[in-house]
Coordinates of C-alpha atoms and ligand atoms in Angstrom, one line a residue:
M178 CA 9.0 -6.5 -6.0
E179 CA 6.4 -9.2 -5.4
Q180 CA 6.8 -10.6 -9.0
F181 CA 10.5 -11.0 -8.5
R182 CA 10.1 -12.6 -5.1
K183 CA 7.7 -15.1 -6.8
A184 CA 10.3 -15.8 -9.5
V185 CA 13.0 -16.5 -7.0
E186 CA 10.6 -18.7 -5.0
E187 CA 9.7 -20.6 -8.2
I188 CA 13.3 -21.4 -8.9
L189 CA 14.0 -22.4 -5.3
K190 CA 11.0 -24.6 -5.0
K191 CA 12.6 -27.1 -7.4
E192 CA 15.3 -27.9 -4.8
V193 CA 13.8 -26.8 -1.5
K194 CA 10.8 -28.4 0.2
G195 CA 8.6 -26.4 2.6
A196 CA 8.2 -22.7 3.2
I197 CA 10.8 -20.4 1.7
A198 CA 11.6 -17.3 3.7
L199 CA 13.5 -14.8 1.6
E200 CA 15.4 -11.9 3.0
I201 CA 16.2 -8.6 1.3
P202 CA 19.9 -7.8 2.0
Q203 CA 20.8 -4.3 2.9
N204 CA 24.0 -4.4 0.9
P205 CA 23.5 -4.4 -2.9
A206 CA 26.6 -6.6 -3.3
M207 CA 24.5 -9.3 -1.7
G208 CA 21.9 -9.3 -4.4
D209 CA 18.2 -8.4 -4.3
F210 CA 17.0 -11.5 -2.4
A211 CA 18.9 -13.8 -0.1
F212 CA 17.9 -17.3 0.9
P213 CA 19.3 -18.3 4.3
C214 CA 20.4 -21.9 4.6
F215 CA 20.3 -22.3 8.4
G216 CA 17.0 -24.1 8.5
L217 CA 18.1 -26.7 5.8
A218 CA 21.5 -27.1 7.6
K219 CA 19.8 -28.0 10.8
E220 CA 17.5 -30.5 9.0
L221 CA 20.3 -32.1 7.0
K222 CA 22.9 -31.7 9.8
K223 CA 25.3 -30.0 7.4
N224 CA 27.2 -26.8 7.4
P225 CA 24.9 -24.0 6.0
A226 CA 27.7 -22.5 3.9
A227 CA 28.2 -25.9 2.2
I228 CA 24.5 -26.2 1.6
A229 CA 24.4 -22.7 0.1
Q230 CA 27.3 -23.7 -2.3
E231 CA 25.6 -26.9 -3.3
L232 CA 22.2 -25.2 -3.8
A233 CA 23.6 -22.3 -5.8
G234 CA 25.4 -24.8 -8.1
K235 CA 22.1 -26.6 -8.8
L236 CA 20.0 -23.6 -9.6
N237 CA 20.1 -22.0 -13.1
P238 CA 19.2 -18.3 -13.4
K239 CA 16.7 -17.3 -15.9
A240 CA 15.0 -14.0 -16.6
P241 CA 14.2 -11.9 -14.6
I242 CA 16.9 -13.4 -12.5
Q243 CA 20.4 -12.6 -13.7
K244 CA 22.7 -14.3 -11.3
I245 CA 22.6 -16.8 -8.4
E246 CA 25.5 -16.9 -6.0
A247 CA 26.5 -18.5 -2.7
K248 CA 27.9 -16.1 -0.1
G249 CA 28.6 -17.7 3.3
P250 CA 25.4 -19.3 4.6
Y251 CA 23.2 -17.5 2.0
V252 CA 22.2 -18.0 -1.6
N253 CA 21.9 -14.6 -3.2
F254 CA 19.7 -13.8 -6.2
F255 CA 20.3 -10.8 -8.5
I256 CA 17.4 -9.5 -10.5
V257 CA 18.1 -8.0 -14.0
K258 CA 18.6 -4.3 -13.1
E259 CA 16.5 -2.8 -15.9
N260 CA 13.6 -5.1 -15.0
M261 CA 13.8 -4.2 -11.4
A262 CA 14.0 -0.4 -12.1
E263 CA 11.2 -0.6 -14.6
A264 CA 8.9 -2.6 -12.4
I265 CA 9.4 -0.4 -9.4
L266 CA 9.1 3.0 -11.1
H267 CA 6.1 1.7 -13.0
A268 CA 4.4 0.6 -9.7
V269 CA 5.1 3.9 -8.0
T270 CA 3.8 6.0 -11.0
K271 CA 0.8 3.8 -11.3
E272 CA -0.2 3.6 -7.7
N273 CA 0.9 7.1 -6.6
G274 CA -0.7 7.8 -3.2
T275 CA -1.5 4.2 -2.6
Y276 CA 2.0 2.8 -3.4
G277 CA 3.1 0.8 -0.4
A278 CA -0.3 -0.6 0.5
T279 CA 0.2 -4.4 0.2
K280 CA -2.8 -6.5 0.4
G281 CA -3.4 -8.6 3.5
K282 CA -6.0 -9.7 5.9
K283 CA -8.4 -6.9 6.5
E284 CA -9.8 -6.4 10.0
K285 CA -11.9 -4.0 12.0
V286 CA -9.6 -2.5 14.5
L287 CA -10.5 -0.1 17.3
L288 CA -7.8 2.1 18.7
E289 CA -8.4 4.0 21.9
F290 CA -6.4 7.1 22.5
P291 CA -5.5 9.6 24.1
S292 CA -8.2 9.3 26.8
P293 CA -7.3 12.2 29.0
N294 CA -8.6 13.0 32.5
T295 CA -10.6 16.2 32.5
N296 CA -8.9 18.0 35.3
K297 CA -6.0 19.5 33.5
P298 CA -4.8 20.3 29.9
L299 CA -3.0 18.0 27.6
H300 CA 0.7 17.7 28.0
L301 CA 3.7 16.4 26.1
G302 CA 2.9 12.8 27.1
H303 CA -0.5 13.2 25.4
L304 CA 1.3 14.5 22.3
R305 CA 3.3 11.3 22.1
N306 CA 0.2 9.4 22.6
I307 CA -1.7 11.3 19.9
F308 CA 1.1 11.1 17.4
L309 CA 1.5 7.4 17.9
G310 CA -2.3 6.9 17.7
M311 CA -2.8 9.0 14.6
S312 CA 0.1 7.3 12.8
I313 CA -0.7 3.7 13.8
S314 CA -4.3 4.2 12.7
N315 CA -3.2 5.8 9.4
I316 CA -0.9 2.8 8.7
L317 CA -3.5 0.2 9.6
E318 CA -6.1 2.0 7.5
F319 CA -3.6 2.4 4.5
L320 CA -3.4 -1.4 4.5
G321 CA -7.1 -1.7 4.1
N322 CA -8.2 -2.3 7.7
R323 CA -11.3 -0.5 9.0
V324 CA -10.0 1.6 11.9
Y325 CA -12.1 3.2 14.6
R326 CA -10.4 6.0 16.4
V327 CA -12.0 6.2 19.8
N328 CA -11.4 8.5 22.7
L329 CA -12.4 8.1 26.4
N330 CA -12.8 11.0 28.8
N331 CA -12.1 10.0 32.3
D332 CA -14.4 12.7 33.5
R333 CA -15.3 11.7 37.0
G334 CA -13.5 10.6 40.1
I335 CA -11.4 12.0 42.9
H336 CA -8.9 13.8 40.6
I337 CA -11.7 15.8 39.0
C338 CA -13.1 16.7 42.4
K339 CA -9.8 18.2 43.4
S340 CA -9.9 20.9 40.7
M341 CA -13.6 21.4 41.4
L342 CA -12.9 21.9 45.1
A343 CA -10.1 24.4 44.5
Y344 CA -12.4 26.4 42.1
Q345 CA -15.3 26.3 44.6
K346 CA -13.0 27.6 47.4
F347 CA -10.7 30.0 45.6
G348 CA -12.2 30.9 42.3
K349 CA -15.9 30.8 42.5
G350 CA -17.7 32.9 40.0
R351 CA -14.6 33.4 37.8
E352 CA -14.8 32.7 34.1
P353 CA -12.0 31.4 32.0
D354 CA -9.6 34.2 31.1
K355 CA -7.4 31.9 29.0
K356 CA -7.9 28.7 27.1
S357 CA -10.5 27.0 29.2
D358 CA -8.7 23.7 29.9
H359 CA -5.7 25.6 31.1
F360 CA -8.0 27.6 33.4
V361 CA -9.3 24.3 34.8
G362 CA -5.8 22.9 35.2
D363 CA -4.7 26.0 37.2
F364 CA -7.2 24.9 39.9
Y365 CA -5.7 21.4 39.9
V366 CA -2.3 22.9 40.5
L367 CA -3.8 25.3 43.2
Y368 CA -5.4 22.3 45.0
N369 CA -2.0 20.6 45.3
Q370 CA -0.4 23.8 46.5
K371 CA -3.0 24.6 49.1
L372 CA -3.0 21.0 50.3
K373 CA 0.4 21.6 51.9
E374 CA -1.1 24.1 54.4
M375 CA -4.7 22.7 54.4
P376 CA -4.5 18.9 54.7
A377 CA -8.3 18.8 55.4
L378 CA -8.8 19.4 51.7
E379 CA -8.2 15.7 51.1
Q380 CA -11.3 14.8 53.1
E381 CA -13.3 17.5 51.5
A382 CA -12.5 16.2 48.0
Q383 CA -13.6 12.7 49.1
S384 CA -16.9 14.0 50.4
M385 CA -17.4 16.0 47.2
L386 CA -16.9 12.7 45.3
R387 CA -19.6 11.0 47.5
K388 CA -21.9 14.0 46.8
W389 CA -21.2 13.7 43.1
E390 CA -22.1 10.0 43.2
E391 CA -25.3 10.8 45.1
G392 CA -26.2 13.2 42.4
D393 CA -26.0 16.4 44.6
K394 CA -27.4 19.2 42.4
E395 CA -24.8 21.9 43.3
V396 CA -21.8 19.5 42.9
R397 CA -23.1 18.2 39.6
A398 CA -23.6 21.7 38.2
L399 CA -20.1 22.7 39.2
W400 CA -18.8 19.4 37.7
K401 CA -20.7 20.0 34.5
Q402 CA -19.3 23.5 34.1
M403 CA -15.7 22.6 34.7
N404 CA -15.8 19.5 32.5
Q405 CA -17.2 21.6 29.7
W406 CA -14.3 24.0 30.0
A407 CA -11.8 21.2 30.0
L408 CA -13.4 19.4 27.0
Q409 CA -13.8 22.6 25.0
G410 CA -10.1 23.2 25.5
F411 CA -9.2 19.6 24.4
E412 CA -11.3 20.0 21.3
M413 CA -9.3 23.0 20.2
T414 CA -6.0 21.1 20.7
Y415 CA -7.3 18.1 18.8
C416 CA -8.4 20.4 16.0
R417 CA -5.0 22.0 15.8
L418 CA -3.5 18.5 15.5
G419 CA -6.0 17.4 12.8
M420 CA -7.4 14.7 15.1
V421 CA -11.0 13.6 14.6
F422 CA -12.5 10.7 16.5
D423 CA -15.2 8.2 15.4
K424 CA -16.5 8.2 18.9
T425 CA -15.9 9.6 22.3
Y426 CA -16.9 7.7 25.5
N427 CA -17.4 9.5 28.8
E428 CA -16.7 7.5 31.9
S429 CA -19.5 9.4 33.7
A430 CA -22.1 8.0 31.4
F431 CA -21.5 4.4 32.2
F432 CA -19.4 4.1 35.3
D433 CA -22.4 2.8 37.4
K434 CA -23.3 0.2 34.8
A435 CA -19.9 -1.3 35.4
K436 CA -21.0 -2.7 38.7
V437 CA -23.2 -5.2 36.9
M438 CA -20.0 -6.9 35.7
V439 CA -18.8 -7.2 39.3
E440 CA -22.1 -9.0 40.1
E441 CA -21.5 -11.2 37.1
G442 CA -18.0 -12.1 38.3
L443 CA -19.2 -12.9 41.8
K444 CA -21.8 -15.3 40.4
K445 CA -19.3 -17.0 38.2
G446 CA -16.9 -17.3 41.1
V447 CA -14.3 -15.2 39.4
F448 CA -14.4 -12.6 42.1
E449 CA -14.6 -12.9 45.9
R450 CA -16.4 -10.7 48.4
Q451 CA -14.1 -9.8 51.3
E452 CA -15.2 -9.4 54.9
D453 CA -15.2 -5.6 54.7
G454 CA -17.6 -5.8 51.8
S455 CA -15.1 -5.0 49.0
V456 CA -14.8 -7.3 46.0
L457 CA -11.5 -8.9 45.0
A458 CA -10.3 -10.5 41.8
P459 CA -7.8 -13.2 43.1
L460 CA -5.1 -13.1 40.4
E461 CA -2.1 -14.4 42.3
Q462 CA -2.6 -17.9 40.9
Y463 CA -1.9 -16.3 37.5
G464 CA 1.2 -14.6 38.5
L465 CA -0.4 -11.2 38.9
P466 CA -1.2 -9.2 42.1
N467 CA -4.8 -9.5 43.4
K468 CA -7.0 -6.7 42.4
V469 CA -9.8 -4.9 44.2
V470 CA -12.7 -4.3 41.7
L471 CA -15.2 -2.7 44.0
R472 CA -14.3 -0.6 47.2
K473 CA -15.8 -1.4 50.6
D474 CA -18.2 1.5 50.2
Q475 CA -19.3 -0.1 46.9
T476 CA -17.9 2.6 44.7
S477 CA -16.3 1.5 41.5
I478 CA -12.7 2.2 40.6
Y479 CA -10.6 2.7 37.5
I480 CA -10.6 -1.0 36.5
T481 CA -14.3 -1.4 37.0
Q482 CA -15.2 1.1 34.3
D483 CA -12.6 -0.5 32.0
M484 CA -14.3 -3.9 32.4
Y485 CA -17.5 -2.5 31.2
L486 CA -16.0 -0.3 28.4
A487 CA -14.0 -3.2 27.0
K488 CA -17.2 -5.1 26.4
K489 CA -19.1 -2.1 25.1
K490 CA -16.5 -1.5 22.4
F491 CA -16.9 -5.0 21.0
E492 CA -20.7 -4.5 21.1
D493 CA -20.7 -1.1 19.5
F494 CA -18.2 -1.7 16.7
K495 CA -18.2 -5.5 16.1
I496 CA -14.4 -5.3 16.0
D497 CA -11.7 -8.0 15.5
R498 CA -9.1 -6.2 17.6
S499 CA -9.3 -3.7 20.5
I500 CA -6.1 -1.7 21.1
Y501 CA -5.4 0.6 24.0
L502 CA -2.7 3.2 23.6
V503 CA -1.8 4.0 27.1
G504 CA 1.5 4.9 29.0
S505 CA 3.7 2.2 30.4
E506 CA 2.9 3.1 34.0
Q507 CA -0.4 1.2 33.3
N508 CA 1.1 -2.0 32.1
L509 CA 0.0 -3.9 35.2
H510 CA -3.5 -2.4 35.0
F511 CA -4.0 -3.8 31.5
Q512 CA -2.5 -7.2 32.4
Q513 CA -5.0 -7.5 35.2
L514 CA -7.9 -6.2 33.1
F515 CA -7.3 -8.6 30.3
K516 CA -6.9 -11.5 32.7
I517 CA -10.2 -10.6 34.4
L518 CA -12.0 -10.4 31.1
E519 CA -10.6 -13.8 30.1
L520 CA -11.7 -15.3 33.4
L521 CA -15.1 -13.9 32.9
G522 CA -15.2 -16.0 29.8
Y523 CA -15.3 -13.3 27.1
P524 CA -13.9 -14.9 24.0
W525 CA -12.7 -11.5 22.7
A526 CA -10.5 -11.0 25.7
K527 CA -7.6 -12.4 23.7
Q528 CA -8.2 -9.7 21.0
C529 CA -7.4 -6.9 23.5
L530 CA -4.0 -5.4 23.3
H531 CA -2.2 -2.7 25.3
L532 CA 0.2 -0.7 23.3
S533 CA 2.4 0.8 25.9
Y534 CA 4.7 3.8 25.5
G535 CA 7.3 5.4 27.6
M536 CA 7.7 8.8 29.2
V537 CA 8.9 12.0 27.3
Y538 CA 11.1 14.3 29.2
L539 CA 12.4 17.7 28.2
P540 CA 16.1 18.3 28.5
Q541 CA 15.4 20.2 31.8
G542 CA 14.1 17.1 33.5
R543 CA 10.9 15.4 34.4
M544 CA 7.6 17.2 34.1
K545 CA 5.3 17.2 37.1
S546 CA 1.7 18.0 36.5
R547 CA 0.8 18.5 40.1
E548 CA 3.4 21.2 40.5
G549 CA 2.4 23.0 37.4
R550 CA 5.7 22.4 35.7
V551 CA 4.3 20.3 32.9
V552 CA 5.2 20.8 29.3
D553 CA 1.9 21.9 28.1
A554 CA 0.9 20.6 24.7
D555 CA -0.4 23.9 23.4
D556 CA 2.6 25.8 24.6
L557 CA 4.9 23.4 22.9
L558 CA 3.0 23.5 19.6
E559 CA 3.2 27.3 19.8
E560 CA 7.0 27.2 20.5
M561 CA 7.6 24.8 17.6
E562 CA 5.7 27.1 15.2
K563 CA 7.8 30.0 16.4
L564 CA 11.1 28.2 16.0
A565 CA 10.1 27.1 12.5
A566 CA 8.9 30.6 11.5
A567 CA 12.2 32.1 12.6
E568 CA 14.1 29.5 10.4
I569 CA 11.8 30.2 7.4
R570 CA 12.2 34.0 7.7
K571 CA 15.9 33.6 7.8
R572 CA 15.8 31.6 4.6
H573 CA 13.2 33.6 2.8
P574 CA 13.1 37.2 4.0
E575 CA 10.8 38.1 1.2
L576 CA 8.0 35.7 2.1
K577 CA 4.5 37.0 3.1
E578 CA 3.6 36.6 6.7
K579 CA 0.6 34.3 5.9
E580 CA 2.8 32.0 3.9
V581 CA 5.4 32.0 6.7
K582 CA 2.7 31.0 9.2
E583 CA 1.4 28.2 7.1
R584 CA 4.8 26.7 6.4
A585 CA 5.8 27.2 10.1
K586 CA 2.9 25.0 11.1
Q587 CA 3.8 22.3 8.6
I588 CA 7.5 22.3 9.5
G589 CA 7.2 22.9 13.3
H590 CA 4.6 20.2 13.8
G591 CA 6.4 17.9 11.4
A592 CA 9.6 18.4 13.4
L593 CA 7.9 17.5 16.7
R594 CA 6.0 14.5 15.3
F595 CA 9.0 13.1 13.6
F596 CA 11.3 13.4 16.5
I597 CA 8.9 11.7 18.8
L598 CA 7.8 9.0 16.4
K599 CA 11.4 8.0 15.4
V600 CA 12.0 6.7 18.9
D601 CA 10.5 3.3 19.6
A602 CA 7.3 3.8 21.6
Q603 CA 8.4 1.5 24.5
K604 CA 11.5 3.7 25.3
D605 CA 11.5 6.7 27.5
M606 CA 12.9 9.7 25.6
V607 CA 14.0 13.3 25.8
Y608 CA 12.4 15.7 23.5
N609 CA 14.8 18.4 22.3
P610 CA 13.0 21.2 20.4
E611 CA 16.1 22.8 18.9
E612 CA 17.5 19.5 17.7
S613 CA 14.2 18.4 16.2
I614 CA 13.8 21.5 14.0
A615 CA 17.3 21.3 12.5
F616 CA 17.3 20.8 8.7
E617 CA 20.3 18.5 9.1
G618 CA 20.4 15.3 11.1
E619 CA 17.7 12.6 11.5
T620 CA 14.8 15.1 11.6
G621 CA 11.4 15.7 10.1
P622 CA 12.6 18.9 8.4
Y623 CA 15.5 17.0 6.8
V624 CA 13.0 14.6 5.2
Q625 CA 10.6 17.3 4.3
Y626 CA 13.5 19.2 2.8
A627 CA 14.5 16.2 0.6
H628 CA 10.9 16.3 -0.7
A629 CA 10.8 20.0 -1.3
R630 CA 14.2 19.8 -3.1
I631 CA 12.8 17.3 -5.6
C632 CA 9.7 19.4 -6.1
S633 CA 11.9 22.3 -7.0
I634 CA 13.9 20.3 -9.5
L635 CA 10.7 19.0 -11.1
K636 CA 9.3 22.5 -11.2
K637 CA 12.5 23.8 -12.8
H638 CA 12.3 21.2 -15.5
G639 CA 8.6 22.1 -16.0
K640 CA 7.7 19.4 -18.5
K641 CA 6.0 16.1 -18.1
I642 CA 8.4 13.2 -17.6
P643 CA 7.9 10.3 -20.0
E644 CA 6.9 7.1 -18.1
K645 CA 8.8 4.9 -20.5
G646 CA 12.5 5.2 -21.0
D647 CA 15.8 3.5 -20.9
F648 CA 16.1 2.3 -17.3
S649 CA 19.4 0.6 -18.0
L650 CA 20.8 4.1 -17.7
L651 CA 20.1 4.1 -14.0
N652 CA 23.1 2.0 -13.3
S653 CA 25.3 3.8 -10.8
P654 CA 25.5 2.4 -7.3
E655 CA 23.5 5.4 -6.0
E656 CA 20.7 4.8 -8.4
K657 CA 20.6 1.1 -7.7
Q658 CA 20.5 1.9 -4.1
L659 CA 17.6 4.2 -4.5
I660 CA 15.6 1.8 -6.6
K661 CA 16.0 -0.8 -4.0
A662 CA 15.0 1.6 -1.3
L663 CA 11.7 2.3 -3.3
A664 CA 11.2 -1.4 -3.6
T665 CA 11.3 -2.0 0.1
F666 CA 8.8 0.7 1.0
P667 CA 5.8 -1.7 1.0
E668 CA 7.4 -4.2 3.3
T669 CA 8.5 -1.3 5.6
V670 CA 4.9 -0.2 5.9
H671 CA 3.8 -3.8 6.4
A672 CA 6.3 -4.3 9.2
A673 CA 5.3 -0.9 10.8
A674 CA 1.7 -2.2 10.9
M675 CA 2.5 -5.7 12.1
H676 CA 4.5 -4.4 15.1
Y677 CA 2.7 -1.1 15.6
R678 CA 6.0 0.7 15.0
P679 CA 5.9 4.0 13.1
S680 CA 9.6 4.3 14.1
L681 CA 10.4 1.9 11.3
L682 CA 8.9 4.3 8.8
C683 CA 10.9 7.2 10.3
Q684 CA 14.1 5.2 9.9
Y685 CA 13.2 4.3 6.4
L686 CA 12.4 7.9 5.4
I687 CA 15.7 9.1 6.8
S688 CA 17.7 6.6 4.8
L689 CA 15.7 7.4 1.7
A690 CA 16.3 11.1 2.1
Q691 CA 20.0 10.5 2.8
A692 CA 20.4 8.2 -0.3
C693 CA 18.7 10.9 -2.3
N694 CA 21.0 13.6 -1.2
E695 CA 24.0 11.4 -1.9
F696 CA 22.6 10.8 -5.4
Y697 CA 22.5 14.6 -6.2
H698 CA 25.9 15.0 -4.8
Q699 CA 27.3 12.5 -7.3
H700 CA 25.2 12.9 -10.4
P701 CA 23.7 15.8 -12.3
I702 CA 20.0 15.6 -13.2
L703 CA 18.8 18.5 -15.3
Q704 CA 22.3 18.8 -16.9
A705 CA 22.5 15.2 -17.9
E706 CA 22.1 14.0 -21.4
E707 CA 18.3 13.8 -22.3
K708 CA 17.6 10.1 -22.0
R709 CA 19.5 9.8 -18.8
R710 CA 18.0 13.1 -17.5
D711 CA 14.5 11.7 -18.1
A712 CA 15.2 8.4 -16.4
R713 CA 16.7 10.3 -13.4
L714 CA 13.7 12.7 -13.3
L715 CA 11.3 9.7 -13.2
L716 CA 13.4 8.2 -10.4
I717 CA 13.3 11.3 -8.2
S718 CA 9.6 11.9 -8.9
C719 CA 9.0 8.4 -7.6
I720 CA 11.1 9.2 -4.5
R721 CA 9.1 12.3 -4.0
Q722 CA 5.9 10.3 -4.0
V723 CA 7.2 7.7 -1.5
L724 CA 8.5 10.5 0.8
E725 CA 5.1 12.0 0.7
N726 CA 3.3 8.7 1.3
G727 CA 5.6 7.9 4.2
L728 CA 5.3 11.3 5.8
S729 CA 1.6 11.3 5.4
L730 CA 1.4 7.9 7.3
L731 CA 3.2 9.7 10.1
G732 CA 0.7 12.5 10.0
I733 CA 3.3 14.9 8.6
E734 CA 2.8 17.2 5.7
A735 CA 5.1 17.4 2.8
P736 CA 5.4 21.0 1.7
G737 CA 6.6 21.7 -1.9
E738 CA 8.8 24.6 -0.8
M739 CA 10.8 25.2 2.3
Ligands
LIG257 N1 -7.4 8.6 31.6 C1 -6.3 7.7 31.9 C2 -5.1 8.5 32.3 O1 -5.0 9.6 31.9 C3 -6.0 6.8 30.7 C4 -7.2 6.0 30.2 C5 -6.7 4.9 29.3 N2 -7.8 4.1 28.8 C6 -8.5 3.2 29.5 N3 -9.5 2.6 28.9 N4 -8.1 2.8 30.7 O2 -4.2 7.9 32.9

């Protein structure tokens, strides 16, 4: 596609000074590239449509450009179809798994996620986080960036003491009789239940936290044990999701070092000590609420550890960008954090970015972790595998159980990931398991099925497809549409990376799968006359490759059979 873009730019340069921003029109009737004349119109104080007319009249098409036409405020360029088809199919067959990876500026990027608290198991919100994190890091990496996937365990603090206290009071001596993070989470739920009749628990948890900070042996031993259970459980879930981190930070290991940065801020006059001994970052002058960074008892808080960790990441990895993938309820926290880092004079403060995402609800309503009504991540994965297995057994009663299980994981997880990723991260959403697993509609299985269907046609054909052929035969509107769709894959990936939006890829894959199904509907493949058949086979094998590449960037497998 790039070579054609260049050819169009070349022609335009003769008449247009300055940067040329070409668009790719959705509608094939509008050509392969469109040059919008609004900018010129403003400059020349003329009507954009009149400019488009004039410009189109002056430009002479030459190969690979077939036709130049004014349509309203645009000048449309049509590429010779065979050239276009040949170039695109050639690029896909040559680049295979790397097709779509345009070259750009390469950076070192750190992405922090999902950074759980160690007092309860992972829930549906964490799944959204992990799916976004895995997919965004895949996409950035695909484009040649060096990506560091980094996790943070917020493994100390009052919330941790709550589950510890409940265990000490009501479960002492017990060993996990279920997945160990669930076991820990049960005590967090129990704490909140008991708190209703025993309000003094609140004080006890506070005093436990003080003991923890003082290094009390018994409290530390209990903490260590329960954290271990929580982390062991998380590890199993990460493993199930195929998530591997380059590094995991533990808040407990550095939280006290964070206080040095408070000192630094006081010296630089960025922070102020209050009468009660607490330390404040006055941020009102920057349009943000003031922020306490050290409590009056000199204990540090959530933002204090983040100040330290922000710096440590740049030291540890020498990165160009530091991204935090954290829920939208922490938007203000990150605005304050980044402002503070900037005021402290760190030049990299501007390279920090909060990628915020909204809540996920189930159709029944909001999940509440304190009441134990959370949608647990493991339970949901289990449920999706079951739903998928039922569907597979229905379709293939003869299939061996092992094969059913394997496919159920690919399809069940794929359904979940796709459904969540197709919604823009910023939006709150409702996750509907039944809808997500349907083979029809804008779902993961629908895209996977389009892929599997191509695999089965290629398998049925059974022979190698010649890479050269008569591409002028791919001349129906459906085929032109498909070639164009293949051509726009690289820029879709690029846009998804620029805006950190895997949802763009989901939309792309849905329309590619739809266009593909429309194509089968209208045209025979294996029954077509030989030359046409081969051209069509090459076309669908390229579509298969792009479906696979796209799904893989989303962290979704592309099974060959469904
Ligand atoms: N553990 C926090 C939570 O569960 C999220 C931490 C996000 N990362 C950070 N560096 N603050 O809400």
